CSV table of C-alpha atoms in Angstrom, one decimal:
chain,number,residue,atom,x,y,z
Z,1,MET,CA,8.8,-9.3,-15.0
Z,2,LYS,CA,6.3,-6.7,-14.1
Z,3,GLY,CA,3.2,-8.1,-12.3
Z,4,LEU,CA,5.0,-11.4,-11.5
Z,5,THR,CA,7.6,-10.1,-9.1
Z,6,PRO,CA,7.2,-7.2,-6.6
Z,7,HIS,CA,9.3,-4.1,-6.8
Z,8,PRO,CA,12.3,-4.1,-4.5
Z,9,LYS,CA,11.1,-0.8,-3.0
Z,10,ASP,CA,7.8,-2.5,-2.1
Z,11,LEU,CA,9.6,-5.2,-0.2
Z,12,HIS,CA,11.7,-2.6,1.5
Z,13,VAL,CA,8.7,-0.5,2.6
Z,14,LEU,CA,7.1,-3.6,4.2
Z,15,GLY,CA,10.4,-4.7,5.8
Z,16,ILE,CA,10.6,-7.9,3.7
Z,17,ASN,CA,14.0,-9.1,2.6
Z,18,GLU,CA,14.6,-11.4,-0.3
Z,19,ARG,CA,14.9,-14.5,1.9
Z,20,ASP,CA,11.6,-13.9,3.6
Z,21,PHE,CA,10.0,-13.3,0.2
Z,22,VAL,CA,11.3,-16.6,-1.2
Z,23,ARG,CA,10.0,-18.4,1.9
Z,24,ARG,CA,6.6,-16.8,1.6
Z,25,GLY,CA,6.5,-17.7,-2.1
Z,26,ILE,CA,7.4,-21.3,-1.5
Z,27,ARG,CA,4.7,-21.6,1.2
Z,28,THR,CA,2.2,-20.0,-1.1
Z,29,MET,CA,3.0,-22.3,-4.0
Z,30,LEU,CA,2.9,-25.5,-1.8
Z,31,PHE,CA,-0.5,-24.4,-0.4
Z,32,ALA,CA,-1.8,-23.8,-4.0
Z,33,VAL,CA,-0.6,-27.3,-5.1
Z,34,LEU,CA,-2.3,-28.9,-2.1
Z,35,LEU,CA,-5.4,-27.0,-2.7
Z,36,SER,CA,-5.4,-28.0,-6.4
Z,37,LEU,CA,-5.0,-31.7,-5.4
Z,38,CYS,CA,-7.9,-31.5,-2.9
Z,39,VAL,CA,-10.2,-29.8,-5.5
Z,40,PHE,CA,-9.2,-32.4,-8.1
Z,41,ALA,CA,-9.9,-35.3,-5.6
Z,42,LEU,CA,-13.2,-33.8,-4.8
Z,43,ILE,CA,-14.2,-33.5,-8.4
Z,44,THR,CA,-13.0,-37.0,-9.1
Z,45,TYR,CA,-15.0,-38.4,-6.2
Z,46,SER,CA,-18.2,-36.6,-7.2
Z,47,MET,CA,-18.3,-36.8,-11.0
Z,48,GLY,CA,-15.0,-38.1,-12.3
Z,49,ALA,CA,-12.1,-36.2,-13.8
Z,50,THR,CA,-9.3,-36.6,-16.3
Z,51,PRO,CA,-5.6,-36.2,-15.8
Z,52,ILE,CA,-5.7,-33.2,-18.1
Z,53,LEU,CA,-7.8,-31.4,-15.5
Z,54,LEU,CA,-5.2,-32.2,-12.8
Z,55,ILE,CA,-2.5,-30.7,-15.0
Z,56,LEU,CA,-4.7,-27.7,-15.5
Z,57,PHE,CA,-5.3,-27.3,-11.8
Z,58,LEU,CA,-1.5,-27.7,-11.0
Z,59,LEU,CA,-0.8,-24.9,-13.4
Z,60,LEU,CA,-3.7,-22.6,-12.7
Z,61,PHE,CA,-3.8,-22.6,-8.9
Z,62,PRO,CA,-0.1,-21.9,-8.2
Z,63,VAL,CA,0.0,-19.1,-10.8
Z,64,ALA,CA,-3.1,-17.5,-9.4
Z,65,ALA,CA,-1.8,-17.8,-5.8
Z,66,TRP,CA,1.5,-16.2,-6.8
Z,67,ILE,CA,-0.1,-13.3,-8.6
Z,68,HIS,CA,-2.4,-12.8,-5.6
Z,69,MET,CA,0.6,-12.7,-3.3
Z,70,VAL,CA,2.5,-10.2,-5.4
Z,71,ARG,CA,-0.6,-8.1,-5.8
Z,72,GLY,CA,-1.1,-8.1,-2.0
Z,73,ILE,CA,2.4,-6.9,-1.5
Z,74,GLU,CA,1.9,-4.0,-3.9
Z,75,VAL,CA,-1.4,-3.0,-2.3
Z,76,LYS,CA,0.1,-3.0,1.2
Z,77,ALA,CA,3.2,-1.1,0.1
Z,78,THR,CA,1.0,1.5,-1.6
Z,79,ALA,CA,-1.1,1.9,1.6
Z,80,ARG,CA,2.0,2.3,3.7
Z,81,ARG,CA,3.3,5.0,1.3
Z,82,SER,CA,0.0,6.8,1.6
Z,83,ASP,CA,0.3,6.7,5.4
Z,84,MET,CA,3.8,8.1,5.0
Z,85,ASP,CA,2.5,11.0,2.9
Z,86,ILE,CA,0.0,11.9,5.7
Z,87,ALA,CA,2.8,11.6,8.3
Z,88,VAL,CA,5.1,13.9,6.2
Z,89,ALA,CA,2.4,16.5,6.0
Z,90,VAL,CA,1.9,16.4,9.8
Z,91,PHE,CA,5.7,16.4,10.3
Z,92,LEU,CA,6.0,19.5,8.2
Z,93,ASP,CA,3.2,21.3,10.0
Z,94,LEU,CA,4.9,20.6,13.3
Z,95,VAL,CA,8.2,21.8,12.1
Z,96,ASN,CA,6.5,25.0,10.7
Z,97,VAL,CA,4.8,25.7,14.0
Z,98,LEU,CA,8.0,25.2,16.0
Z,99,LEU,CA,9.9,27.5,13.6
Z,100,ALA,CA,7.2,30.1,14.0
Z,101,GLY,CA,7.6,29.8,17.7
Z,102,GLY,CA,11.2,30.8,17.6
Z,103,ALA,CA,12.8,27.3,17.7
Z,104,GLY,CA,15.9,26.6,15.7
Z,105,ALA,CA,15.9,24.4,12.6
Z,106,GLU,CA,17.6,21.4,14.3
Z,107,THR,CA,15.4,21.7,17.4
Z,108,ALA,CA,12.3,21.9,15.4
Z,109,LEU,CA,13.1,18.8,13.3
Z,110,LEU,CA,14.0,16.7,16.3
Z,111,ALA,CA,10.9,17.8,18.3
Z,112,ALA,CA,8.6,17.3,15.4
Z,113,ALA,CA,10.0,13.8,14.7
Z,114,ASP,CA,9.6,12.8,18.4
Z,115,ALA,CA,6.0,14.1,18.5
Z,116,GLY,CA,4.5,11.3,16.4
Z,117,ASP,CA,4.4,7.5,16.6
Z,118,GLY,CA,3.9,4.7,14.2
Z,119,TRP,CA,6.0,3.3,11.4
Z,120,SER,CA,6.2,6.5,9.4
Z,121,PHE,CA,7.5,8.7,12.2
Z,122,GLU,CA,9.9,5.9,13.3
Z,123,GLN,CA,11.4,6.0,9.8
Z,124,ILE,CA,11.8,9.8,10.0
Z,125,ARG,CA,13.5,9.5,13.4
Z,126,LEU,CA,15.9,6.9,12.0
Z,127,ALA,CA,16.7,9.1,9.0
Z,128,ILE,CA,17.4,12.0,11.3
Z,129,ALA,CA,19.5,9.8,13.6
Z,130,ARG,CA,21.6,8.7,10.6
Z,131,ALA,CA,22.1,12.3,9.6
Z,132,GLN,CA,23.3,13.1,13.1
Z,133,SER,CA,25.7,10.2,13.2
Z,134,SER,CA,27.2,10.9,9.8
Z,135,ARG,CA,27.0,14.7,10.2
Z,136,ARG,CA,25.0,15.2,7.1
Z,137,SER,CA,22.1,17.5,6.3
Z,138,TYR,CA,18.8,16.3,7.8
Z,139,TRP,CA,16.9,17.1,4.6
Z,140,ASN,CA,19.4,15.1,2.5
Z,141,SER,CA,18.9,12.2,4.8
Z,142,LEU,CA,15.1,12.5,4.5
Z,143,ARG,CA,15.5,12.7,0.7
Z,144,ASP,CA,17.5,9.5,0.8
Z,145,LEU,CA,14.8,7.9,2.8
Z,146,GLY,CA,12.2,9.0,0.3
Z,147,GLU,CA,14.3,7.4,-2.5
Z,148,GLU,CA,14.7,4.2,-0.6
Z,149,LEU,CA,11.0,3.8,0.1
Z,150,GLY,CA,9.7,5.4,-3.1
Z,151,VAL,CA,7.9,8.2,-1.2
Z,152,GLU,CA,7.9,11.2,-3.5
Z,153,SER,CA,6.7,13.7,-0.8
Z,154,LEU,CA,10.0,13.4,1.1
Z,155,ILE,CA,12.0,13.9,-2.1
Z,156,GLU,CA,10.0,16.9,-3.1
Z,157,VAL,CA,10.2,18.5,0.4
Z,158,ALA,CA,14.0,18.1,0.6
Z,159,HIS,CA,14.3,19.6,-2.9
Z,160,SER,CA,12.1,22.5,-2.0
Z,161,VAL,CA,14.1,23.3,1.2
Z,162,GLN,CA,17.3,23.1,-0.8
Z,163,ILE,CA,16.1,25.5,-3.4
Z,164,ALA,CA,14.8,27.9,-0.7
Z,165,GLY,CA,18.2,27.8,1.1
Z,166,GLU,CA,20.1,28.3,-2.1
Z,167,HIS,CA,18.1,31.3,-3.1
Z,168,GLY,CA,17.9,32.8,0.3
Z,169,GLY,CA,14.2,32.1,0.6
Z,170,ARG,CA,12.4,31.5,3.8
Z,171,VAL,CA,12.4,27.8,4.7
Z,172,ARG,CA,9.3,28.1,6.9
Z,173,GLN,CA,7.3,29.4,4.0
Z,174,SER,CA,8.5,26.6,1.8
Z,175,LEU,CA,7.6,24.0,4.4
Z,176,GLY,CA,4.2,25.5,4.8
Z,177,ALA,CA,3.5,25.5,1.1
Z,178,ARG,CA,4.6,21.8,0.8
Z,179,ALA,CA,2.5,20.8,3.8
Z,180,GLN,CA,-0.5,22.5,2.3
Z,181,ALA,CA,0.1,20.8,-1.0
Z,182,LEU,CA,0.4,17.4,0.7
Z,183,ARG,CA,-2.8,18.0,2.6
Z,184,HIS,CA,-4.7,18.7,-0.6
Z,185,LYS,CA,-3.1,15.7,-2.3
Z,186,ASN,CA,-4.0,13.4,0.6
Z,187,LEU,CA,-7.6,14.7,0.7
Z,188,ALA,CA,-8.0,14.2,-3.0
Z,189,ARG,CA,-6.7,10.6,-2.7
Z,190,VAL,CA,-9.0,9.8,0.2
Z,191,GLU,CA,-12.0,11.2,-1.7
Z,192,HIS,CA,-11.1,9.1,-4.7
Z,193,GLU,CA,-10.7,6.0,-2.6
Z,194,ALA,CA,-14.1,6.7,-1.1
Z,195,GLU,CA,-15.7,7.1,-4.5
Z,196,VAL,CA,-14.1,3.8,-5.7
Z,197,ARG,CA,-15.4,1.9,-2.7
Z,198,THR,CA,-18.9,3.4,-3.2
Z,199,GLU,CA,-18.9,2.2,-6.8
Z,200,ARG,CA,-17.8,-1.2,-5.7
Z,201,MET,CA,-20.7,-1.4,-3.3
Z,202,GLY,CA,-23.1,-0.8,-6.2
Z,203,LEU,CA,-22.9,-4.4,-7.7
Z,204,PRO,CA,-23.6,-6.2,-4.4
Z,205,MET,CA,-26.6,-3.9,-3.8
Z,206,VAL,CA,-27.9,-4.7,-7.3
Z,207,VAL,CA,-27.5,-8.5,-6.7
Z,208,LEU,CA,-29.3,-8.2,-3.3
Z,209,PHE,CA,-32.1,-6.3,-4.9
Z,210,ILE,CA,-32.5,-8.9,-7.7
Z,211,GLY,CA,-32.4,-11.7,-5.0
Z,212,PHE,CA,-35.1,-9.8,-3.0
Z,213,VAL,CA,-37.3,-9.5,-6.1
Z,214,LEU,CA,-36.9,-13.2,-6.9
Z,215,LEU,CA,-37.6,-14.1,-3.3
Z,216,VAL,CA,-40.8,-12.0,-3.1
Z,217,GLY,CA,-42.0,-12.7,-6.6
Z,218,TYR,CA,-41.3,-16.4,-7.0
Z,219,PRO,CA,-44.2,-17.6,-4.7
Z,220,ALA,CA,-46.6,-15.5,-6.6
Z,221,PHE,CA,-45.2,-16.6,-10.0
Z,222,SER,CA,-45.3,-20.3,-8.8
Z,223,GLY,CA,-48.8,-19.9,-7.6
Z,224,THR,CA,-49.9,-18.4,-10.9
Z,225,LEU,CA,-48.4,-21.2,-12.9
Z,226,GLY,CA,-50.0,-23.8,-10.5
Z,227,ALA,CA,-53.5,-22.3,-11.0
Z,228,LEU,CA,-53.3,-22.6,-14.8
């Protein structure tokens, strides 16, 4: 069910297999049950509680913990895909520069893949290595990688190169156009995330301002009431 189980591609992006996910889920549920028992014991010791409250805690805490775990996986997978989009744009720029310098297509792809580090470039290098071992097209292997990870930029780039090749277009121009489009997309995403974070900072600032007003105004208000 959507929202209660992570997408298989999200698990694949994070390198989590089904067995690890089940183990993580069991640990999360056990921790939630223990936490609910501790909270119930604390409430019972301080003010008394009914068995209905225990049942409610045993249902609420594990469900909330499970949803939080699934949501965390989705957020991390989305962030990793965003990093992959940036890496793809850099990779295409490097390939474009090498092609402009007179390098062959295979040499440009291999050199560009070896130029970067991190998880994204490692996945690109693995895809190129698989293409070499199976004697497939590099771009088809990168497209398969995009489909496995759910990264649309890789799929679109491979499709654009295929169209350029079929119609005799210039692959370098196609790569340059895709790299520019990805840069604009990534820049718009970063700006949107910055705006969202700025809006989220508004509520804490308002709460701090209200607390400051109460802190400064309460002594004067209390002194006025005491003088009456």
